[in-house]
Amino acid sequence: MAFKPANHIQDLQYFGEFGGVNPSISDSSTYTFLSAKTMFDTFEGNADGCYLYSRHSSPSNLYLGEALAAMEGTETATVTASGMGAITPVLLQLCDSGEHIVSSRTIYGGTYAFLKNFTPRLGIDTTFVDITKIDAVEAAITPKTKVLYCESVSNPLLEVADIKALSELAKKYNLQLVVDNTFSPLSISPVKLGADVVVHSLTKFINGSSDTVGGVVCGTQELIDQLRNVNDGAAMLLGSTMDSLRSASVLKNLRTLHIRMQQHSQNAMYLAERFQNDGLKTVYPGLDSHPSHKLYKSMMNEKYGFGGMMTIDVGTLDKANALMELMQERNLGYLAVSLGFYKTLFSAPGSSTSSEIPEDEQEAMGLSDGLIRFSIGLDADIERTYSMMRDCMVELEIL
Ligand code: PLP
């Protein structure tokens, strides 16, 4: 039977303290106990349903975590203060000093910088590979490797990871496959394809209103318990906890994610088809021309489409900047990083979100100067948007 992630969110039922249709928000950093013994047991992790201190967990954070675990089909989840606040503890929990990670080379710039510049200080090294070449991934695995890391759809090049094939490798070598699913929530369900852990930046599509940062790690109860352990849990000890007020608001936004993703995908498909027909170098996983179009199709939960992210290449950074400024002037979107907003957002990743990646490596992975990354918005009249974007391109002699 098809996996129905949005149903799993919808089927959860929580009430507020007084029967409110939304759960009450926990407005406390610490919790009382009727007996000293229960407090001790809670510290030891043996008192289910009791709360100790909100860096460890809070009812609001657990509600959001449960909803995201239901979406991803994992046993449980822990929410964090940002996407990086999910990615960094999970990698540090899974790898000890002297161990090794094999990672896709086309990942979010912050994650790349963490693996390239930060974890080596702790004795954890990473080999970056072309994730679309399974042979190259396998060749990079050493006896010290503990983790295979990738994004289901990569930032910013929209490369698609073959999660089934990667999970077979992970099983063969006893590795944990950690997948960042930020670009394709609902559309791709990595755990159903064999991933062990799914992380998200909630900052993007899931929250969808560009008003907060947030993250989540979805995984087994055992992993999440380890992350939250008071003695050696990376989430607990590094302290990237989400605030309860925020988790309550993200939960409310999550409930409309299925509708928003359909609209983002529909709009992105419309524009990508037209830009490609106009002769622009367009990358969108929904296009036949995308090298992994068939792979994405074979992995996706069809209803949610191919997502809201696309890129075009207009040749030079100057042209890219001129186009983005003109589109913003005409209210077609914002020149801003991030993604998943109701307005279209555009940026030139080489000089912004991927600037952590050295220029020669950007070139090797095909990240060109004239590339514009679009997060397509929820525009009600995408035909008008297209015609106005086209006018901008004609005016600037891009078309
Ligand atoms: N993963 C991906 C794919 C991203 O695009 C980002 C941010 O841009 C992150 C992780 C980091 O998330 P955050 O900014 O919420 O820490």
PDB file of N, CA and C in Angstrom, residues 149-197:
ATOM      1  N   TYR A 149      25.982  10.156   4.262  1.00  0.00           N
ATOM      2  CA  TYR A 149      25.160  11.358   4.434  1.00  0.00           C
ATOM      3  C   TYR A 149      24.799  11.964   3.076  1.00  0.00           C
ATOM      4  N   CYS A 150      23.534  12.287   2.907  1.00  0.00           N
ATOM      5  CA  CYS A 150      23.136  12.965   1.664  1.00  0.00           C
ATOM      6  C   CYS A 150      21.851  13.746   1.874  1.00  0.00           C
ATOM      7  N   GLU A 151      21.514  14.539   0.876  1.00  0.00           N
ATOM      8  CA  GLU A 151      20.208  15.197   0.835  1.00  0.00           C
ATOM      9  C   GLU A 151      19.385  14.468  -0.224  1.00  0.00           C
ATOM     10  N   SER A 152      18.103  14.254   0.023  1.00  0.00           N
ATOM     11  CA  SER A 152      17.321  13.506  -0.976  1.00  0.00           C
ATOM     12  C   SER A 152      17.333  14.274  -2.291  1.00  0.00           C
ATOM     13  N   VAL A 153      17.117  15.580  -2.201  1.00  0.00           N
ATOM     14  CA  VAL A 153      17.279  16.452  -3.366  1.00  0.00           C
ATOM     15  C   VAL A 153      18.266  17.523  -2.913  1.00  0.00           C
ATOM     16  N   SER A 154      19.365  17.666  -3.617  1.00  0.00           N
ATOM     17  CA  SER A 154      20.469  18.427  -3.025  1.00  0.00           C
ATOM     18  C   SER A 154      20.346  19.928  -3.241  1.00  0.00           C
ATOM     19  N   ASN A 155      20.919  20.643  -2.301  1.00  0.00           N
ATOM     20  CA  ASN A 155      20.982  22.092  -2.299  1.00  0.00           C
ATOM     21  C   ASN A 155      22.353  22.506  -2.817  1.00  0.00           C
ATOM     22  N   PRO A 156      22.489  23.270  -3.864  1.00  0.00           N
ATOM     23  CA  PRO A 156      21.426  23.858  -4.670  1.00  0.00           C
ATOM     24  C   PRO A 156      21.225  23.155  -6.017  1.00  0.00           C
ATOM     25  N   LEU A 157      21.979  22.080  -6.293  1.00  0.00           N
ATOM     26  CA  LEU A 157      22.004  21.583  -7.681  1.00  0.00           C
ATOM     27  C   LEU A 157      20.855  20.633  -8.024  1.00  0.00           C
ATOM     28  N   LEU A 158      20.051  20.297  -7.021  1.00  0.00           N
ATOM     29  CA  LEU A 158      18.884  19.440  -7.225  1.00  0.00           C
ATOM     30  C   LEU A 158      19.270  18.064  -7.779  1.00  0.00           C
ATOM     31  N   GLU A 159      20.421  17.581  -7.314  1.00  0.00           N
ATOM     32  CA  GLU A 159      20.774  16.194  -7.610  1.00  0.00           C
ATOM     33  C   GLU A 159      19.909  15.309  -6.725  1.00  0.00           C
ATOM     34  N   VAL A 160      19.547  14.149  -7.251  1.00  0.00           N
ATOM     35  CA  VAL A 160      18.640  13.273  -6.514  1.00  0.00           C
ATOM     36  C   VAL A 160      19.419  12.041  -6.053  1.00  0.00           C
ATOM     37  N   ALA A 161      19.306  11.728  -4.764  1.00  0.00           N
ATOM     38  CA  ALA A 161      20.028  10.560  -4.236  1.00  0.00           C
ATOM     39  C   ALA A 161      19.173   9.307  -4.420  1.00  0.00           C
ATOM     40  N   ASP A 162      19.813   8.230  -4.842  1.00  0.00           N
ATOM     41  CA  ASP A 162      19.115   6.951  -4.975  1.00  0.00           C
ATOM     42  C   ASP A 162      19.109   6.296  -3.584  1.00  0.00           C
ATOM     43  N   ILE A 163      18.072   6.627  -2.831  1.00  0.00           N
ATOM     44  CA  ILE A 163      18.072   6.253  -1.402  1.00  0.00           C
ATOM     45  C   ILE A 163      18.053   4.731  -1.228  1.00  0.00           C
ATOM     46  N   LYS A 164      17.332   4.026  -2.129  1.00  0.00           N
ATOM     47  CA  LYS A 164      17.291   2.555  -2.014  1.00  0.00           C
ATOM     48  C   LYS A 164      18.684   1.970  -2.202  1.00  0.00           C
ATOM     49  N   ALA A 165      19.367   2.420  -3.240  1.00  0.00           N
ATOM     50  CA  ALA A 165      20.707   1.879  -3.520  1.00  0.00           C
ATOM     51  C   ALA A 165      21.680   2.248  -2.396  1.00  0.00           C
ATOM     52  N   LEU A 166      21.558   3.477  -1.887  1.00  0.00           N
ATOM     53  CA  LEU A 166      22.453   3.906  -0.803  1.00  0.00           C
ATOM     54  C   LEU A 166      22.165   3.098   0.458  1.00  0.00           C
ATOM     55  N   SER A 167      20.897   2.776   0.668  1.00  0.00           N
ATOM     56  CA  SER A 167      20.569   2.023   1.891  1.00  0.00           C
ATOM     57  C   SER A 167      21.091   0.587   1.783  1.00  0.00           C
ATOM     58  N   GLU A 168      21.119   0.068   0.561  1.00  0.00           N
ATOM     59  CA  GLU A 168      21.717  -1.277   0.402  1.00  0.00           C
ATOM     60  C   GLU A 168      23.203  -1.248   0.770  1.00  0.00           C
ATOM     61  N   LEU A 169      23.874  -0.183   0.300  1.00  0.00           N
ATOM     62  CA  LEU A 169      25.294  -0.034   0.659  1.00  0.00           C
ATOM     63  C   LEU A 169      25.457   0.096   2.170  1.00  0.00           C
ATOM     64  N   ALA A 170      24.581   0.925   2.751  1.00  0.00           N
ATOM     65  CA  ALA A 170      24.676   1.160   4.199  1.00  0.00           C
ATOM     66  C   ALA A 170      24.528  -0.165   4.947  1.00  0.00           C
ATOM     67  N   LYS A 171      23.585  -0.986   4.493  1.00  0.00           N
ATOM     68  CA  LYS A 171      23.378  -2.276   5.178  1.00  0.00           C
ATOM     69  C   LYS A 171      24.589  -3.184   4.991  1.00  0.00           C
ATOM     70  N   LYS A 172      25.107  -3.192   3.757  1.00  0.00           N
ATOM     71  CA  LYS A 172      26.252  -4.069   3.452  1.00  0.00           C
ATOM     72  C   LYS A 172      27.453  -3.751   4.353  1.00  0.00           C
ATOM     73  N   TYR A 173      27.666  -2.450   4.615  1.00  0.00           N
ATOM     74  CA  TYR A 173      28.857  -2.060   5.392  1.00  0.00           C
ATOM     75  C   TYR A 173      28.514  -1.640   6.824  1.00  0.00           C
ATOM     76  N   ASN A 174      27.272  -1.914   7.225  1.00  0.00           N
ATOM     77  CA  ASN A 174      26.856  -1.598   8.594  1.00  0.00           C
ATOM     78  C   ASN A 174      27.001  -0.102   8.929  1.00  0.00           C
ATOM     79  N   LEU A 175      26.519   0.729   8.029  1.00  0.00           N
ATOM     80  CA  LEU A 175      26.588   2.177   8.221  1.00  0.00           C
ATOM     81  C   LEU A 175      25.182   2.712   8.497  1.00  0.00           C
ATOM     82  N   GLN A 176      25.125   3.917   9.021  1.00  0.00           N
ATOM     83  CA  GLN A 176      23.838   4.591   9.186  1.00  0.00           C
ATOM     84  C   GLN A 176      23.659   5.539   7.998  1.00  0.00           C
ATOM     85  N   LEU A 177      22.527   5.409   7.310  1.00  0.00           N
ATOM     86  CA  LEU A 177      22.239   6.326   6.203  1.00  0.00           C
ATOM     87  C   LEU A 177      21.401   7.491   6.744  1.00  0.00           C
ATOM     88  N   VAL A 178      22.008   8.676   6.745  1.00  0.00           N
ATOM     89  CA  VAL A 178      21.333   9.874   7.263  1.00  0.00           C
ATOM     90  C   VAL A 178      20.952  10.748   6.065  1.00  0.00           C
ATOM     91  N   VAL A 179      19.662  11.046   5.944  1.00  0.00           N
ATOM     92  CA  VAL A 179      19.187  11.801   4.781  1.00  0.00           C
ATOM     93  C   VAL A 179      18.552  13.116   5.225  1.00  0.00           C
ATOM     94  N   ASP A 180      19.010  14.211   4.640  1.00  0.00           N
ATOM     95  CA  ASP A 180      18.394  15.518   4.858  1.00  0.00           C
ATOM     96  C   ASP A 180      17.285  15.666   3.810  1.00  0.00           C
ATOM     97  N   ASN A 181      16.044  15.736   4.297  1.00  0.00           N
ATOM     98  CA  ASN A 181      14.888  15.735   3.383  1.00  0.00           C
ATOM     99  C   ASN A 181      14.222  17.125   3.295  1.00  0.00           C
ATOM    100  N   THR A 182      15.006  18.152   3.588  1.00  0.00           N
ATOM    101  CA  THR A 182      14.474  19.520   3.653  1.00  0.00           C
ATOM    102  C   THR A 182      13.803  19.973   2.355  1.00  0.00           C
ATOM    103  N   PHE A 183      14.364  19.560   1.195  1.00  0.00           N
ATOM    104  CA  PHE A 183      13.839  20.039  -0.091  1.00  0.00           C
ATOM    105  C   PHE A 183      12.594  19.272  -0.544  1.00  0.00           C
ATOM    106  N   SER A 184      12.326  18.118   0.069  1.00  0.00           N
ATOM    107  CA  SER A 184      11.250  17.281  -0.488  1.00  0.00           C
ATOM    108  C   SER A 184      10.358  16.663   0.581  1.00  0.00           C
ATOM    109  N   PRO A 185       9.857  17.486   1.535  1.00  0.00           N
ATOM    110  CA  PRO A 185       8.981  16.891   2.541  1.00  0.00           C
ATOM    111  C   PRO A 185       7.697  16.371   1.894  1.00  0.00           C
ATOM    112  N   LEU A 186       7.176  15.280   2.394  1.00  0.00           N
ATOM    113  CA  LEU A 186       5.986  14.588   1.879  1.00  0.00           C
ATOM    114  C   LEU A 186       6.234  13.935   0.523  1.00  0.00           C
ATOM    115  N   SER A 187       6.947  14.620  -0.357  1.00  0.00           N
ATOM    116  CA  SER A 187       7.165  14.093  -1.698  1.00  0.00           C
ATOM    117  C   SER A 187       8.047  12.837  -1.647  1.00  0.00           C
ATOM    118  N   ILE A 188       9.086  12.890  -0.812  1.00  0.00           N
ATOM    119  CA  ILE A 188       9.949  11.711  -0.660  1.00  0.00           C
ATOM    120  C   ILE A 188       9.929  11.299   0.812  1.00  0.00           C
ATOM    121  N   SER A 189       9.807  10.012   1.048  1.00  0.00           N
ATOM    122  CA  SER A 189       9.808   9.472   2.416  1.00  0.00           C
ATOM    123  C   SER A 189      11.030   8.566   2.558  1.00  0.00           C
ATOM    124  N   PRO A 190      12.185   9.129   2.945  1.00  0.00           N
ATOM    125  CA  PRO A 190      13.445   8.369   2.898  1.00  0.00           C
ATOM    126  C   PRO A 190      13.450   7.073   3.709  1.00  0.00           C
ATOM    127  N   VAL A 191      12.767   7.071   4.861  1.00  0.00           N
ATOM    128  CA  VAL A 191      12.815   5.859   5.692  1.00  0.00           C
ATOM    129  C   VAL A 191      12.115   4.696   4.993  1.00  0.00           C
ATOM    130  N   LYS A 192      11.061   5.006   4.255  1.00  0.00           N
ATOM    131  CA  LYS A 192      10.363   3.950   3.515  1.00  0.00           C
ATOM    132  C   LYS A 192      11.261   3.371   2.427  1.00  0.00           C
ATOM    133  N   LEU A 193      12.253   4.139   2.029  1.00  0.00           N
ATOM    134  CA  LEU A 193      13.182   3.677   0.988  1.00  0.00           C
ATOM    135  C   LEU A 193      14.445   3.068   1.599  1.00  0.00           C
ATOM    136  N   GLY A 194      14.506   3.036   2.930  1.00  0.00           N
ATOM    137  CA  GLY A 194      15.639   2.352   3.573  1.00  0.00           C
ATOM    138  C   GLY A 194      16.583   3.229   4.375  1.00  0.00           C
ATOM    139  N   ALA A 195      16.322   4.554   4.443  1.00  0.00           N
ATOM    140  CA  ALA A 195      17.205   5.416   5.250  1.00  0.00           C
ATOM    141  C   ALA A 195      17.013   5.092   6.730  1.00  0.00           C
ATOM    142  N   ASP A 196      18.060   5.357   7.517  1.00  0.00           N
ATOM    143  CA  ASP A 196      17.970   5.095   8.957  1.00  0.00           C
ATOM    144  C   ASP A 196      17.515   6.325   9.730  1.00  0.00           C
ATOM    145  N   VAL A 197      17.969   7.474   9.292  1.00  0.00           N
ATOM    146  CA  VAL A 197      17.683   8.717  10.024  1.00  0.00           C
ATOM    147  C   VAL A 197      17.308   9.787   9.000  1.00  0.00           C
TER     148      VAL A 197
END
